[in-house]
Each structure stands twice: as C-alpha cells, then as structure tokens.
Short mmCIF file of C-alpha atoms and ligand atoms in Angstrom, two decimals:
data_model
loop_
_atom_site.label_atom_id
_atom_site.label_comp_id
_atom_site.label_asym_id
_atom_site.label_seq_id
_atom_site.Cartn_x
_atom_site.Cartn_y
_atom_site.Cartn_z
CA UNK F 240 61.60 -184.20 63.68
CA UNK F 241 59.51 -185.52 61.19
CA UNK F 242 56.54 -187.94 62.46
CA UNK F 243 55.05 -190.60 59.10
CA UNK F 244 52.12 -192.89 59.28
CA UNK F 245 50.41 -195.15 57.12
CA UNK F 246 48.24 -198.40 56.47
CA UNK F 247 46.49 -198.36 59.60
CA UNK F 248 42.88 -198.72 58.32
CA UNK F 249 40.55 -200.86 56.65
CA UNK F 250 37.25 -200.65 54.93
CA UNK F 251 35.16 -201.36 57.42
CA UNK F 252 36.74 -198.32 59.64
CA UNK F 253 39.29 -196.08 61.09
CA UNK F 254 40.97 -193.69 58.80
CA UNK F 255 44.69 -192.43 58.70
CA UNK F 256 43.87 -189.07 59.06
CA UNK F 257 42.06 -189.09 62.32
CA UNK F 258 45.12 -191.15 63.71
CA UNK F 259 46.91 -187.97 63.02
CA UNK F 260 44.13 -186.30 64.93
CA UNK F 261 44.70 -188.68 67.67
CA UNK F 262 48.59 -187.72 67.40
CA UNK F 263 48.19 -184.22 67.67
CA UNK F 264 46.09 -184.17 70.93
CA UNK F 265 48.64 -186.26 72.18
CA UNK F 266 52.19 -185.12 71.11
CA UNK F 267 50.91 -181.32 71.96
CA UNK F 268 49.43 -182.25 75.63
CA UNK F 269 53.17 -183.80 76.19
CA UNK F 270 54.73 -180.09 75.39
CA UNK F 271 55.69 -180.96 71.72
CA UNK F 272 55.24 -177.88 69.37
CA UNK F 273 53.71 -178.34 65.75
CA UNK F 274 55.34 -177.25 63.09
CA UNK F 275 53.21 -176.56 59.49
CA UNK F 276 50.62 -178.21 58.82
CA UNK F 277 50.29 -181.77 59.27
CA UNK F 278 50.09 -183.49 55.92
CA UNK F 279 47.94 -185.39 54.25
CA UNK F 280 49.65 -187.26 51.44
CA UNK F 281 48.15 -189.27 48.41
CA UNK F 282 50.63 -192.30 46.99
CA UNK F 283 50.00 -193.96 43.76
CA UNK F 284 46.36 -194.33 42.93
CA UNK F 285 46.72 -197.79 41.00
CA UNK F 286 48.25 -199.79 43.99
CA UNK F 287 46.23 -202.97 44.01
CA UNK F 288 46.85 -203.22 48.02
CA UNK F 289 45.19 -199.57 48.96
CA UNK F 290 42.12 -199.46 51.13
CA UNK F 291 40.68 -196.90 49.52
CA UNK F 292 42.20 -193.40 48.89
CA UNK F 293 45.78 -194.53 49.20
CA UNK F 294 46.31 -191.82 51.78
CA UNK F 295 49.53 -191.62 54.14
CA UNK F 296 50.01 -188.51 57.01
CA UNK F 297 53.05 -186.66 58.21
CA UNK F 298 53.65 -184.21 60.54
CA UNK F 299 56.57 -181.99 62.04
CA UNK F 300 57.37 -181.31 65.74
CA UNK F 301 59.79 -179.34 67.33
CA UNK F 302 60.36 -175.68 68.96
CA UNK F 303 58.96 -173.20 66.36
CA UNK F 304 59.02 -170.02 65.90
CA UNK F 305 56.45 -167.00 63.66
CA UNK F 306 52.75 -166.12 63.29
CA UNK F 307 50.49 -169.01 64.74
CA UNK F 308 48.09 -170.57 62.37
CA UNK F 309 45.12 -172.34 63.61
CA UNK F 310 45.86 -176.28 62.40
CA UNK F 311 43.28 -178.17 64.61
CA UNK F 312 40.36 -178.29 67.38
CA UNK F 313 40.08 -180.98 69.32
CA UNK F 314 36.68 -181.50 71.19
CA UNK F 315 37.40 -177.38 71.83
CA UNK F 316 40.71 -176.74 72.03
CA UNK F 317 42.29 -174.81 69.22
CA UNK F 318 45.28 -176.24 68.09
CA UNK F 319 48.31 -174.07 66.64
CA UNK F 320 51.42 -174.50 64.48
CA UNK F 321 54.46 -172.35 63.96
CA UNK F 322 55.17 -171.97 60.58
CA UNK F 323 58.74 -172.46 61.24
CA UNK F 324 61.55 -174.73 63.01
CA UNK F 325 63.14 -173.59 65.54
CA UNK F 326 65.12 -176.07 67.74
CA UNK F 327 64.86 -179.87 67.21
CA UNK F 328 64.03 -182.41 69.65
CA UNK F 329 66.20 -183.40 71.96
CA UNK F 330 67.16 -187.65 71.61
CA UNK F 331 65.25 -188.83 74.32
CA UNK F 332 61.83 -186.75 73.02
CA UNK F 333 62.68 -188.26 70.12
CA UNK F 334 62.09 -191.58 71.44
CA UNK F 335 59.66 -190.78 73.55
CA UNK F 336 57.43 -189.47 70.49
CA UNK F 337 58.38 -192.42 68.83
CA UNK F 338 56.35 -194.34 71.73
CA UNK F 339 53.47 -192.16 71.95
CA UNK F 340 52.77 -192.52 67.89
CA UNK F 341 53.61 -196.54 68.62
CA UNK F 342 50.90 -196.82 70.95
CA UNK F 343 48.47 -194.65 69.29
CA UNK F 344 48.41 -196.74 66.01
CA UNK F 345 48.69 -200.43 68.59
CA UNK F 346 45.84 -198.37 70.05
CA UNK F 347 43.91 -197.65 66.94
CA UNK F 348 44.74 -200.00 63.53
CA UNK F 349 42.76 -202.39 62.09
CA UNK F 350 45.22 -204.98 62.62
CA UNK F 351 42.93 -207.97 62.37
CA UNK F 352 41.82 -206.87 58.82
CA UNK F 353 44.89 -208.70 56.34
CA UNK F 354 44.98 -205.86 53.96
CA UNK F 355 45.91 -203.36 57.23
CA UNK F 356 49.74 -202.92 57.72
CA UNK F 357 50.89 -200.06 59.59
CA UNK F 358 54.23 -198.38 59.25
CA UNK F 359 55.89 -195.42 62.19
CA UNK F 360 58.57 -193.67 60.66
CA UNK F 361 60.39 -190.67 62.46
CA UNK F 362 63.55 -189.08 60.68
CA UNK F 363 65.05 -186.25 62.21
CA UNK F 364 64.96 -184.86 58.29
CA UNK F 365 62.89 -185.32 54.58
CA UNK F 366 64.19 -187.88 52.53
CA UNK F 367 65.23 -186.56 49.05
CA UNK F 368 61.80 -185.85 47.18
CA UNK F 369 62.09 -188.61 44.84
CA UNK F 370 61.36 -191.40 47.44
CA UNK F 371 57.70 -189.40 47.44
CA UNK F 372 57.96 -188.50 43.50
CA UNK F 373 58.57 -192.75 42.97
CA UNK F 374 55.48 -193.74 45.65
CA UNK F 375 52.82 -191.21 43.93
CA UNK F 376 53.83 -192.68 40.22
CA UNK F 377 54.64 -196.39 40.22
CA UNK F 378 55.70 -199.32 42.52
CA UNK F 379 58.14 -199.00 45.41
CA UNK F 380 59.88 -201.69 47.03
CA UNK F 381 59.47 -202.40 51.11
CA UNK F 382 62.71 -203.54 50.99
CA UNK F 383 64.46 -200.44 49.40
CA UNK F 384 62.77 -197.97 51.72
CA UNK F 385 63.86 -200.06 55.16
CA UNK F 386 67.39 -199.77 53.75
CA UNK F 387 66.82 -195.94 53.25
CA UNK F 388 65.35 -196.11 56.44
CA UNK F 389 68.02 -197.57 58.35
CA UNK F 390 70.93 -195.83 56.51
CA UNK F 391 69.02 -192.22 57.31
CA UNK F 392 68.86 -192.80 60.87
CA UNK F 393 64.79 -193.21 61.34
CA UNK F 394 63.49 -194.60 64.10
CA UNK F 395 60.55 -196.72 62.56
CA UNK F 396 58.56 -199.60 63.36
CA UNK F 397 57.17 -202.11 61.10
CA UNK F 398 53.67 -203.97 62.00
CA UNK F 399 52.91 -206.74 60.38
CA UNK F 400 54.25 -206.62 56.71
CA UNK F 401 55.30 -203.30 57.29
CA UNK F 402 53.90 -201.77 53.69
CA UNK F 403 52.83 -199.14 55.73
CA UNK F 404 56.40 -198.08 56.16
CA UNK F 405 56.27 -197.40 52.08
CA UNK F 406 53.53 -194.54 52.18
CA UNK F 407 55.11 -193.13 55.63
CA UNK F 408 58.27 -192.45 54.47
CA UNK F 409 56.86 -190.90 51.19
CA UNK F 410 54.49 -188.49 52.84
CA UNK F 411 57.23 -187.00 54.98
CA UNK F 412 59.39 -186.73 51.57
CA UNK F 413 56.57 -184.64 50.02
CA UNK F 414 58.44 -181.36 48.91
CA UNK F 415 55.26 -178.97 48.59
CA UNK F 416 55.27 -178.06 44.75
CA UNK F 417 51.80 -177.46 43.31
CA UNK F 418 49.60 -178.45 46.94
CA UNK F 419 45.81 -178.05 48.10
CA UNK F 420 44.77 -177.61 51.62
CA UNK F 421 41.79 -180.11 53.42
CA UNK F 422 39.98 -179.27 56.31
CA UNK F 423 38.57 -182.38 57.90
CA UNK F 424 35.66 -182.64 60.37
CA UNK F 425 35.06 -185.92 62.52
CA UNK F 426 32.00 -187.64 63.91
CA UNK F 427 31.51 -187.86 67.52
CA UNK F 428 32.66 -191.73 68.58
CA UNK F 429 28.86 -192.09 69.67
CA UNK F 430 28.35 -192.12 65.75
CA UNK F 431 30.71 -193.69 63.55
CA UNK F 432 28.96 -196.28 61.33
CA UNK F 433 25.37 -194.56 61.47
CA UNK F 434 24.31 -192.42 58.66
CA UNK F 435 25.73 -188.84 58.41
CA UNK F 436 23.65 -185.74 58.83
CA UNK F 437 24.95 -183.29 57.07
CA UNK F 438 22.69 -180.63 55.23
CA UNK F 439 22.95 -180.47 51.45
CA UNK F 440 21.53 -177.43 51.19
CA UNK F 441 24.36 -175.27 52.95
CA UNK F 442 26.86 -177.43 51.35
CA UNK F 443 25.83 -175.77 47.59
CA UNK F 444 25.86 -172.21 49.89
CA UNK F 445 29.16 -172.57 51.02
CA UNK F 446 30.67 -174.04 47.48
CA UNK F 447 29.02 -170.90 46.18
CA UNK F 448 30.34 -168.65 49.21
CA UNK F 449 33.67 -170.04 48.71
CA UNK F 450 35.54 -169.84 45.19
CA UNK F 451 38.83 -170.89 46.03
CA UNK F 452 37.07 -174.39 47.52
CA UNK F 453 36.25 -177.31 45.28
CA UNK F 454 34.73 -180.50 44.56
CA UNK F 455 32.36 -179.85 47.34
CA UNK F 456 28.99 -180.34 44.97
CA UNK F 457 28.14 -182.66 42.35
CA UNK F 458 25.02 -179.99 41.05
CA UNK F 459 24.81 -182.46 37.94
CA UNK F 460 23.89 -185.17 39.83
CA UNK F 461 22.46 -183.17 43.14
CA UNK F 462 24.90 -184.85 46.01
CA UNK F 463 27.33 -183.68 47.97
CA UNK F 464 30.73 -184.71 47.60
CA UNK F 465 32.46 -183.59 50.94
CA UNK F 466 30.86 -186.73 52.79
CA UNK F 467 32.47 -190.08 52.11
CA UNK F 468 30.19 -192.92 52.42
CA UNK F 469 32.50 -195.71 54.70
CA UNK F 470 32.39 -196.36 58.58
CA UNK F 471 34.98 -194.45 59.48
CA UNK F 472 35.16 -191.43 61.59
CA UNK F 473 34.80 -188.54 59.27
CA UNK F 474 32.37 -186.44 58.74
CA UNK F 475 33.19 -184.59 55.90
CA UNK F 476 36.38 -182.64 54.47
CA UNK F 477 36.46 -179.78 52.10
CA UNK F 478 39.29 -179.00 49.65
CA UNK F 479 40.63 -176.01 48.36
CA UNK F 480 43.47 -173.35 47.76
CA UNK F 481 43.43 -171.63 50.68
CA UNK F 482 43.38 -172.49 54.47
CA UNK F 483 41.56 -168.73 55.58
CA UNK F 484 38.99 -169.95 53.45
CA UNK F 485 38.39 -173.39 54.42
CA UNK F 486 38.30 -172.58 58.41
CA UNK F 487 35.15 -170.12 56.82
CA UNK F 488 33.67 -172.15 54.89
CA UNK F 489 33.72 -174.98 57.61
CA UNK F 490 31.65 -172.74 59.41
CA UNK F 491 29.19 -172.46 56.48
CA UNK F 492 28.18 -176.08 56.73
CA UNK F 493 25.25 -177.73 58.79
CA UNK F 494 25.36 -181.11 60.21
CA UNK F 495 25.15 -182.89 63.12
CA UNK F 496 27.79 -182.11 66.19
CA UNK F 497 31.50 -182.12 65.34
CA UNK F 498 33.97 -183.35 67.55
CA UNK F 499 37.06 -181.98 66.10
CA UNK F 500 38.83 -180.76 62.70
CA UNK F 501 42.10 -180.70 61.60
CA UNK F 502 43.60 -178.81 58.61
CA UNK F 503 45.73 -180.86 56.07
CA UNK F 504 48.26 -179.44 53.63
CA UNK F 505 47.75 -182.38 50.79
CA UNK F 506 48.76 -182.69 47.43
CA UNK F 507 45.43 -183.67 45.78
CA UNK F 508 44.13 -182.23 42.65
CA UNK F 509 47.89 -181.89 41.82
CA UNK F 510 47.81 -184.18 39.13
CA UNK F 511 51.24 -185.29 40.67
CA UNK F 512 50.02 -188.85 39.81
CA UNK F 513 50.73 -188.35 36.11
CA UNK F 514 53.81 -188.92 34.03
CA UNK F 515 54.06 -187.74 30.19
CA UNK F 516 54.65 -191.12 28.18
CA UNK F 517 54.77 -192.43 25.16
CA UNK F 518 52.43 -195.56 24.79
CA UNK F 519 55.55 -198.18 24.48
CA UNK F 520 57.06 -196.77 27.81
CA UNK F 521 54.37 -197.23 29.69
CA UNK F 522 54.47 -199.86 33.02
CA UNK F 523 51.89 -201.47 34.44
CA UNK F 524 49.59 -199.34 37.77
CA UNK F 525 50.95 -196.16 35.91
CA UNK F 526 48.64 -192.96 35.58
CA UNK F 527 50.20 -191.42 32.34
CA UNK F 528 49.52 -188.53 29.79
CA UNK F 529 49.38 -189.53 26.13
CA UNK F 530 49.28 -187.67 23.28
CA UNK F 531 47.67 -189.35 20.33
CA UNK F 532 44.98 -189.91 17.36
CA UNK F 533 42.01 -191.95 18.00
CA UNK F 534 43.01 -195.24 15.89
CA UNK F 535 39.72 -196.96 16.19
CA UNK F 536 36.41 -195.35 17.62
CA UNK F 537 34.78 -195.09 20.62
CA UNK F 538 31.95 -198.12 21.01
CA UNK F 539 29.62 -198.90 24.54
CA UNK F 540 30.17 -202.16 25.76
CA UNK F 541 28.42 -204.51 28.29
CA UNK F 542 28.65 -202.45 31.71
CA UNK F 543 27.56 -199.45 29.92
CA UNK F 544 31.50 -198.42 29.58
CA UNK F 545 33.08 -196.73 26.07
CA UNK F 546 36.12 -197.30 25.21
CA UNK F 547 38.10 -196.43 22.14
CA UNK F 548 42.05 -196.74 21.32
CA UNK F 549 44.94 -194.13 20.47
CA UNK F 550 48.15 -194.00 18.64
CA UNK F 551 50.60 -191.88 19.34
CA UNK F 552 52.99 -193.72 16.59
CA UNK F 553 55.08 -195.96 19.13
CA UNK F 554 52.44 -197.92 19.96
CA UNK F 555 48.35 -198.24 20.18
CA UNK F 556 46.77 -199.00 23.68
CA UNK F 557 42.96 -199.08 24.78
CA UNK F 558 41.36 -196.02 26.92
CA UNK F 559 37.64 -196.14 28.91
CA UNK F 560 35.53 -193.91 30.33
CA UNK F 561 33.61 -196.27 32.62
CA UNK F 562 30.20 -196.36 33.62
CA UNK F 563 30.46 -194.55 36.63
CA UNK F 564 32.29 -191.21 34.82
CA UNK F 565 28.39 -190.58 33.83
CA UNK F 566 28.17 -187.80 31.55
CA UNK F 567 31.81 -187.94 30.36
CA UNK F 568 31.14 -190.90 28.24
CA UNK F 569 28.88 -188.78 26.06
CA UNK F 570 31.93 -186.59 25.39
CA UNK F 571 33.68 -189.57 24.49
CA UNK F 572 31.52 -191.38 22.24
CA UNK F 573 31.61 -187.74 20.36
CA UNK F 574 34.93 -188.70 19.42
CA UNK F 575 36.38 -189.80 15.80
CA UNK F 576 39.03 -191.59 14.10
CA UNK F 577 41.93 -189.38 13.79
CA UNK F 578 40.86 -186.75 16.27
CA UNK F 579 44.29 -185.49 18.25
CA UNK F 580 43.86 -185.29 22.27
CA UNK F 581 45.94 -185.78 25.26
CA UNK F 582 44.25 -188.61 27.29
CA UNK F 583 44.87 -188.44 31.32
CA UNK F 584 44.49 -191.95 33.42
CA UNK F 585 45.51 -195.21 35.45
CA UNK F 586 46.77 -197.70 33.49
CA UNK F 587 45.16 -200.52 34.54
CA UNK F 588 47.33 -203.85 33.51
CA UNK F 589 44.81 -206.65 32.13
CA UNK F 590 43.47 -205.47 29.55
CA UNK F 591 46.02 -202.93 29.23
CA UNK F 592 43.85 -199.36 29.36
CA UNK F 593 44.27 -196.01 30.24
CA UNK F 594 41.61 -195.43 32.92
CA UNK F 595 40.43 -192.02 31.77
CA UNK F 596 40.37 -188.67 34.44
CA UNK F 597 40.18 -185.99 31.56
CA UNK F 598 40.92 -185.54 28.11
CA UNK F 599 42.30 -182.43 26.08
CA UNK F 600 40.55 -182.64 22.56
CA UNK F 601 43.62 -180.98 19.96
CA UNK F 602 42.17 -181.39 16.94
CA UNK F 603 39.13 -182.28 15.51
CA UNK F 604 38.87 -184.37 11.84
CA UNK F 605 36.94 -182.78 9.28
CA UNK F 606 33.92 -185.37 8.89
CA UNK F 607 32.15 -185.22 5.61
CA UNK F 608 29.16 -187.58 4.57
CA UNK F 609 27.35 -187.85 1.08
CA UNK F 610 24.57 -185.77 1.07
CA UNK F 611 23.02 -186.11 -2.71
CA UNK F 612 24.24 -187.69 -5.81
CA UNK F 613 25.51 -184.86 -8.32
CA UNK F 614 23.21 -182.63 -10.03
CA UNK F 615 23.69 -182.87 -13.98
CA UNK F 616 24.58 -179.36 -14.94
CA UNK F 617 22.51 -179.94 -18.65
CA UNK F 618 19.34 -181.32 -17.24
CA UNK F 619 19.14 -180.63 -13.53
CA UNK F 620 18.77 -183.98 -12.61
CA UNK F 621 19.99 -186.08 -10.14
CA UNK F 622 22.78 -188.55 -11.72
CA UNK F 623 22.87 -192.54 -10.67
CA UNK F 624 25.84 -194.43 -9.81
CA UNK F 625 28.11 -196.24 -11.92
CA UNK F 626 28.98 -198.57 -9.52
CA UNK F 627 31.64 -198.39 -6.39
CA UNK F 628 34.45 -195.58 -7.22
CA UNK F 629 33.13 -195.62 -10.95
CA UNK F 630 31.37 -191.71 -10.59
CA UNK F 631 27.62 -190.77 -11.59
CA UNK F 632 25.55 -190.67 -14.76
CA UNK F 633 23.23 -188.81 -15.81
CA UNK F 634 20.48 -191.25 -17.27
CA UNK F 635 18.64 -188.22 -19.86
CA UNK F 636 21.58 -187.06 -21.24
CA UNK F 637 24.85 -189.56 -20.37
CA UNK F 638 26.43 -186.55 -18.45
CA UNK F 639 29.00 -188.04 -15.96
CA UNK F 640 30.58 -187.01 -13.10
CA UNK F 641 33.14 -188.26 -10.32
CA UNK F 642 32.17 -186.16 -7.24
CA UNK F 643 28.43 -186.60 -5.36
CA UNK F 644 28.00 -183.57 -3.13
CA UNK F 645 29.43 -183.84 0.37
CA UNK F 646 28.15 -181.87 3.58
CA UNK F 647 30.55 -181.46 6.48
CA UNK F 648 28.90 -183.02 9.84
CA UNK F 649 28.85 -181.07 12.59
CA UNK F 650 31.04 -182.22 15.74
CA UNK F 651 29.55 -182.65 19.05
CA UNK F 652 33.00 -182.66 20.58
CA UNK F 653 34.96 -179.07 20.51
CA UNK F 654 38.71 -178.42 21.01
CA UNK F 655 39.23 -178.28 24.95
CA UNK F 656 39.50 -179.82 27.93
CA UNK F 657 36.76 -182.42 29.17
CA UNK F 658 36.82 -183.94 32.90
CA UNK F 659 34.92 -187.03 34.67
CA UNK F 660 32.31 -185.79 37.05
CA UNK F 661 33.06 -184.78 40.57
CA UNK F 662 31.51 -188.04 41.86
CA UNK F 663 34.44 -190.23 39.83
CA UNK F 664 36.85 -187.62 40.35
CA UNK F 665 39.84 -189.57 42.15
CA UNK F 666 41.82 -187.67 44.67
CA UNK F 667 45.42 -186.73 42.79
CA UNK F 668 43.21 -185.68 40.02
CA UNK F 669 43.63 -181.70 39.02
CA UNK F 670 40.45 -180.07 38.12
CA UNK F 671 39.88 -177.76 35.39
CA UNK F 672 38.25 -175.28 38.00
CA UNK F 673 42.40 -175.65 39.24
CA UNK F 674 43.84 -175.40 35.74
CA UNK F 675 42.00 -172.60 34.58
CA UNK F 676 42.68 -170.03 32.81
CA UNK F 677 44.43 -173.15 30.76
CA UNK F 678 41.46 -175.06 30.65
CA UNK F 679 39.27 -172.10 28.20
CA UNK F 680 37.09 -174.66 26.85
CA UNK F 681 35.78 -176.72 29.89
CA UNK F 682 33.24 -179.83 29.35
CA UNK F 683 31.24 -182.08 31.58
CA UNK F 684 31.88 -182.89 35.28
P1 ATP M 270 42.96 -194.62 53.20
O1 ATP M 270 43.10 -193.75 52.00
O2 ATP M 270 41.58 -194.98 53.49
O3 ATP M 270 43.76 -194.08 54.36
P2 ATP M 270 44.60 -196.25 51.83
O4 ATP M 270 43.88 -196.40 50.55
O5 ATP M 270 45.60 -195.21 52.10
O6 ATP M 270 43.61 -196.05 52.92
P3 ATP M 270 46.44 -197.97 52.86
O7 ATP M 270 45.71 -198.73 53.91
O8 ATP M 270 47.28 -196.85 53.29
O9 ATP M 270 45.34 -197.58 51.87
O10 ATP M 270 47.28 -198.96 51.97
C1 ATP M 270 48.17 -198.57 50.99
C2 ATP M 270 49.44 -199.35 51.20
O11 ATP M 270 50.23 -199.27 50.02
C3 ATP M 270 50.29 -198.79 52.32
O12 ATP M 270 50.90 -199.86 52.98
C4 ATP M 270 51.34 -197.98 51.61
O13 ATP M 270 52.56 -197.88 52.32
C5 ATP M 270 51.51 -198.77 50.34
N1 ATP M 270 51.92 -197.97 49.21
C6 ATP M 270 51.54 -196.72 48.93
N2 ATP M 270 52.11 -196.30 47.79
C7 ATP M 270 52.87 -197.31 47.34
C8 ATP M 270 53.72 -197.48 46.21
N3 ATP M 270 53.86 -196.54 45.32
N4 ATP M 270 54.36 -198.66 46.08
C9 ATP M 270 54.20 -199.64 46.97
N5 ATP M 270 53.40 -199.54 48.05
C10 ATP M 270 52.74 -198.38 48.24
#
C-alpha cells in the first residue's frame, strides 16, 4: 500500500517531510513494515500556491522481503526498509493506516494558515506515471485527480480545499527514472524557530570528503547550503547520488544535537521540471528548454536583473537572470546578438520570461569592431572618410578605399554550459556537477 501526503505546512513552520518522519515512527511501532525508501517528491516549481519548495512525500508499507537498508533514526532507533514487497496489507490495516496518517497530519498541519491544505491519499497501487509527469510540468486539476482517485480505489481524505490531494497522488506516481537521494536531519522540538548551529567549517570537509554529494557549499559566496533558513524543524539535508554516502557524510557534519534523520529517495536535480519547447508552445508556470539566437541583447535593469530575448524562429520571448543568480548575470551580459544557446527556466506569465536555471552557449558570433581607418598603400597614411558607406580617401594622394581595418573582439562568453549559483539553485534543477561529463565547459555557480 502506498501512503501520499502533501500541503500540510506553511511558512512560518512545519515541513512535509518531518510529517513523514512522524509517520514512520508511527506506522512501524504499529507492526507495519517499510518498503523503499520513503519519497520525497518535488511538483511543479512555478505553482503560484506552493509554500516554498513545492515538496509532496510518499511512502510504501507492507510485508517485505531482501537486504535491510537503514531509512531512518528516530530519537535512536534505527529504522529499516525492505527493498521489496512482499505481501500487502490486509483491508482493515489498510484503514487503520489510513487513520493513523489522518491523525498525524489533524495532529500536525498548519491548518489555520489559508495557503495550508492537506491531502491523505492511500492506493493499494501507483497511478500511471503521467499523473506525476503532468504535476512536476504544468497545472493539474483537483477535480481530475479526485475522480482518478475515486475510480482507483484510494482511500483519501481531503482537508480544507483539498490541493493537497494534487501533490499526494503525484508523489506516489513518481516512477524513479533519473532520482537523487536526501538525507534529512531534524532539530530537537526544544529548538525549532531559534537559530541553527551548524558548523561551516565541516560542512566544506564533508562536501570535499564526499564526491557523489552536492550543493552542500556555496565556496563563491562562503555559506552553506544544506541549512534552510525558515522555522521549521529541519536542521539540514544533504543531497546526492548515493545513500552509503550520505549516512557518511551525515556523520561528517557538526552541529548542535539531532533528534532524528530520515533518508529520502527524491527526484531533485533531475531536471524533470523541464519540457523541450518551441517559444509559441509554451503555457503559462512552464519550466521549458529553448533553443534559440539572442534577438536583442542582454541590458541591467532597475533591481540589478539582465535580461535579454531569443528567437528560435516561431516566436521571440524575454529571459532574466535575476539579481539573486549573482555571478551568472556576468555570464549573461557576455552575451551577443545572434549567439545560439539553449536557455533552461520557469516561465513566469506577466511579463512573459523564461526564468533562467542554466544556459548552454552553441555558438558564439564573430564580433568585429573598426580598429583604424585604411592605410594608403602609396603614402602610408591614414585615409579619411567619405562619408557613411562612401569608403576612405587618402587626402596626399586621392587613393581610395572601401574597407577600414577590422579587429575581431574577444568573447568573454565560451561555448558551454553556464549554471546559477548554488544559493539560487531551485530544487528540480540538474547540476552540471550531475551532467558531467556532458557539461565539458562548466561556468559560474
Ligand atoms: P514545502 O516544500 O515547504 O513542503 P510546498 O512548497 O510543498 O511546501 P505546499 O504547501 O505543498 O507547498 O503547496 C503546494 C500545493 O500545490 C499542494 O496543495 C499541491 O498539491 C499543489 N500542487 C503541486 N503541484 C501542482 C500542480 N502541478 N498543479 C496543481 N497543484 C499542484
């Protein structure tokens, strides 16, 4: 059986992911057997009504069989998941797991705060893949996934709107293509909304003890990234490739007391987000891949943003590297009229813009800029100008000629790949540390 939550926090606390903390310690001391790991599944960055990180969690219970892996410790006690399904649950676990979750997230969810609106789903199987493939790239309809719900047999409980019921039925449907692992650490209760402690230092010596990790350290900009910055009850969570390496490098870090950690299969820095369009298909809360020219060049504008336009010949539309992508917006002032990239982003719908994660510079335009009037072969002077498009003179001799000499100006953009720093990086977003060896020429971030 198949457990999906979502919506149950707001800015000013809780967090999704420790309700699936809270859900583990429970459904396990009741007897129920974990299956995989628990999930932790990002839905369409561009949804106007997310919290924050647009993040949904699923999990699997049964009987399982196979090699334990370690999945959790809660306040001490290891937690462990089989990696596969054995037997179901029987009907009345079913609903008795259904009541458990129910009172966990009545227990838990900001329901006071307007933008919080929890969804339970169970479903004794994945939906087809698409109901996640739809959620993580454009707008899904409430209604459509209650029908789905209903005809599938789900036991699932609306609260209050019941949007939630949108992101839990798409992280169960998650079919693990390209997927990242995160190990999450949580605050004791004593702390939540008081500063974190957490030691820079040993974060930069575990990100450098632990390869297949990443976006753990922003070294540009000297901060740690693991830590997020809101109320809520985590500590800090570390990405990567490989779940051996995350329970070590967990151990690598230095901060005040832990209370418990759980280990998320996820599909961030998947870059699942992102459909290959052309400019005139394009919807609005999108993130697309366009391939194009630069049509009109990059300029600053109030805000410290830079934003330029492409063409990729069914249409033009406007693409930014804001203010807080730092260093990227060097790269992209660097850019010309006519240079051919691949732009990555959210569309955001008024003014329509591509909300740039990373570009892939094609080709570069030869730029060439007068450099001297032409040299008159007889008397090795410099000739004058006729006048616009009329050629050069020389004024000893009456020697013309059409050309002045041209120099080629050196580029400061190269052909490559160039990312927004770790500190804008959003979650879906795939780093070139993950696309490597495709990403040969990397840039800032
Ligand atoms: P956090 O990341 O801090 O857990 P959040 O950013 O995930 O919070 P939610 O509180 O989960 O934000 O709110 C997102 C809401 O949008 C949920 O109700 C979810 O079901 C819904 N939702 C997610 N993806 C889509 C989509 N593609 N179309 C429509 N609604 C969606």
């Amino acid at each position: 059986m198949w457990i999906g939550v979502d919506d149950t926090d707001s800015v000013r606390g809780g967090c999704t992911t420790y309700l699936a903390r809270l859900i583990l310690e429970r459904l396990t001391d009741q007897g129920f057997g974990i299956i995989g790991y628990p999930r932790l599944v990002r839905l369409n960055p561009n949804i106007p009504w997310k919290t924050r990180g647009n993040g949904a969690i699923a999990l699997q219970v049964g009987r399982g069989r196979g090699h334990k892996m370690p999945i959790a410790d809660l306040h001490g006690r290891p937690l462990h998941a089989s990696p596969v399904l054995q037997t179901d649950l029987e009907e009345d676990e079913y609903t008795s797991a259904h009541a458990t979750v129910n009172e966990l997230v009545r227990a838990h969810a900001f329901f006071d705060d307007k933008k919080t609106n929890p969804g339970v789903v169970l479903l004794p199987k994945p939906p087809d893949p698409r109901w996640y493939r739809e959620a993580v790239t454009s707008v899904v309809s409430l209604d459509r996934v209650q029908k789905e719900l209903i005809k599938s047999g789900a036991l699932f409980t609306p609260y209050k709107n019941g949007r939630g019921l949108i992101g839990a039925t798409a992280a169960i449907a998650w079919s693990l293509g390209d997927s990242t692992y995160e190990i999450i650490s949580y605050r004791e209760r004593s702390r939540w909304g008081t500063p974190r402690s957490l030691d820079a230092g040993s974060v930069i010596a575990m990100d450098q003890a632990s390869p297949s990790t990443f976006d753990n350290y922003d070294y540009l900009h000297e901060c740690p990234r693991i830590a997020p910055h809101s109320p809520c009850p985590i500590l800090y969570g570390i990405r990567g490739e490989d779940p051996g390496d995350l329970l070590k490098a967990r151990g690598l870090v230095r901060s005040e007391d832990v209370e418990s950690w759980v280990l998320f299969h996820s599909n961030q820095g998947t870059d699942d987000h992102i459909l290959r369009k052309s400019i005139r298909e394009i919807s609005s809360f999108e993130s697309v891949a366009i391939t194009g020219r630069v049509a009109q060049a990059p300029r600053t504008i109030p805000g410290g943003h830079v934003v330029f336009a492409v063409d990729d010949g069914s249409g033009t539309i406007a693409c930014a590297a804001y203010e807080p992508t730092k260093e990227f917006r060097t790269v992209v002032r660097g850019l010309r009229c006519g240079d051919e990239l691949v732009v990555y982003g959210g569309v955001r719908d008024e003014p329509r813009t591509v909300n740039l994660e990373k570009i892939q510079v094609l080709g570069l335009v030869e730029i060439r800029e007068k450099e001297e009037n032409p040299v008159c072969p007889q008397c090795g002077k410099h000739m004058k100008s006729r006048g616009r498009n009329q050629g050069y003179r020389c004024i000893v001799c009456g020697c013309t000629s059409k050309m002045a000499r041209f120099r080629t100006v050196e580029r400061s953009v190269a052909v490559g790949w160039y990312e927004v720093p770790v500190c804008a990086r959003r979650h879906l977003s795939k780093s070139l540390k993950r696309m490597a060896p495709l990403a040969v020429v990397s840039g800032t971030g």
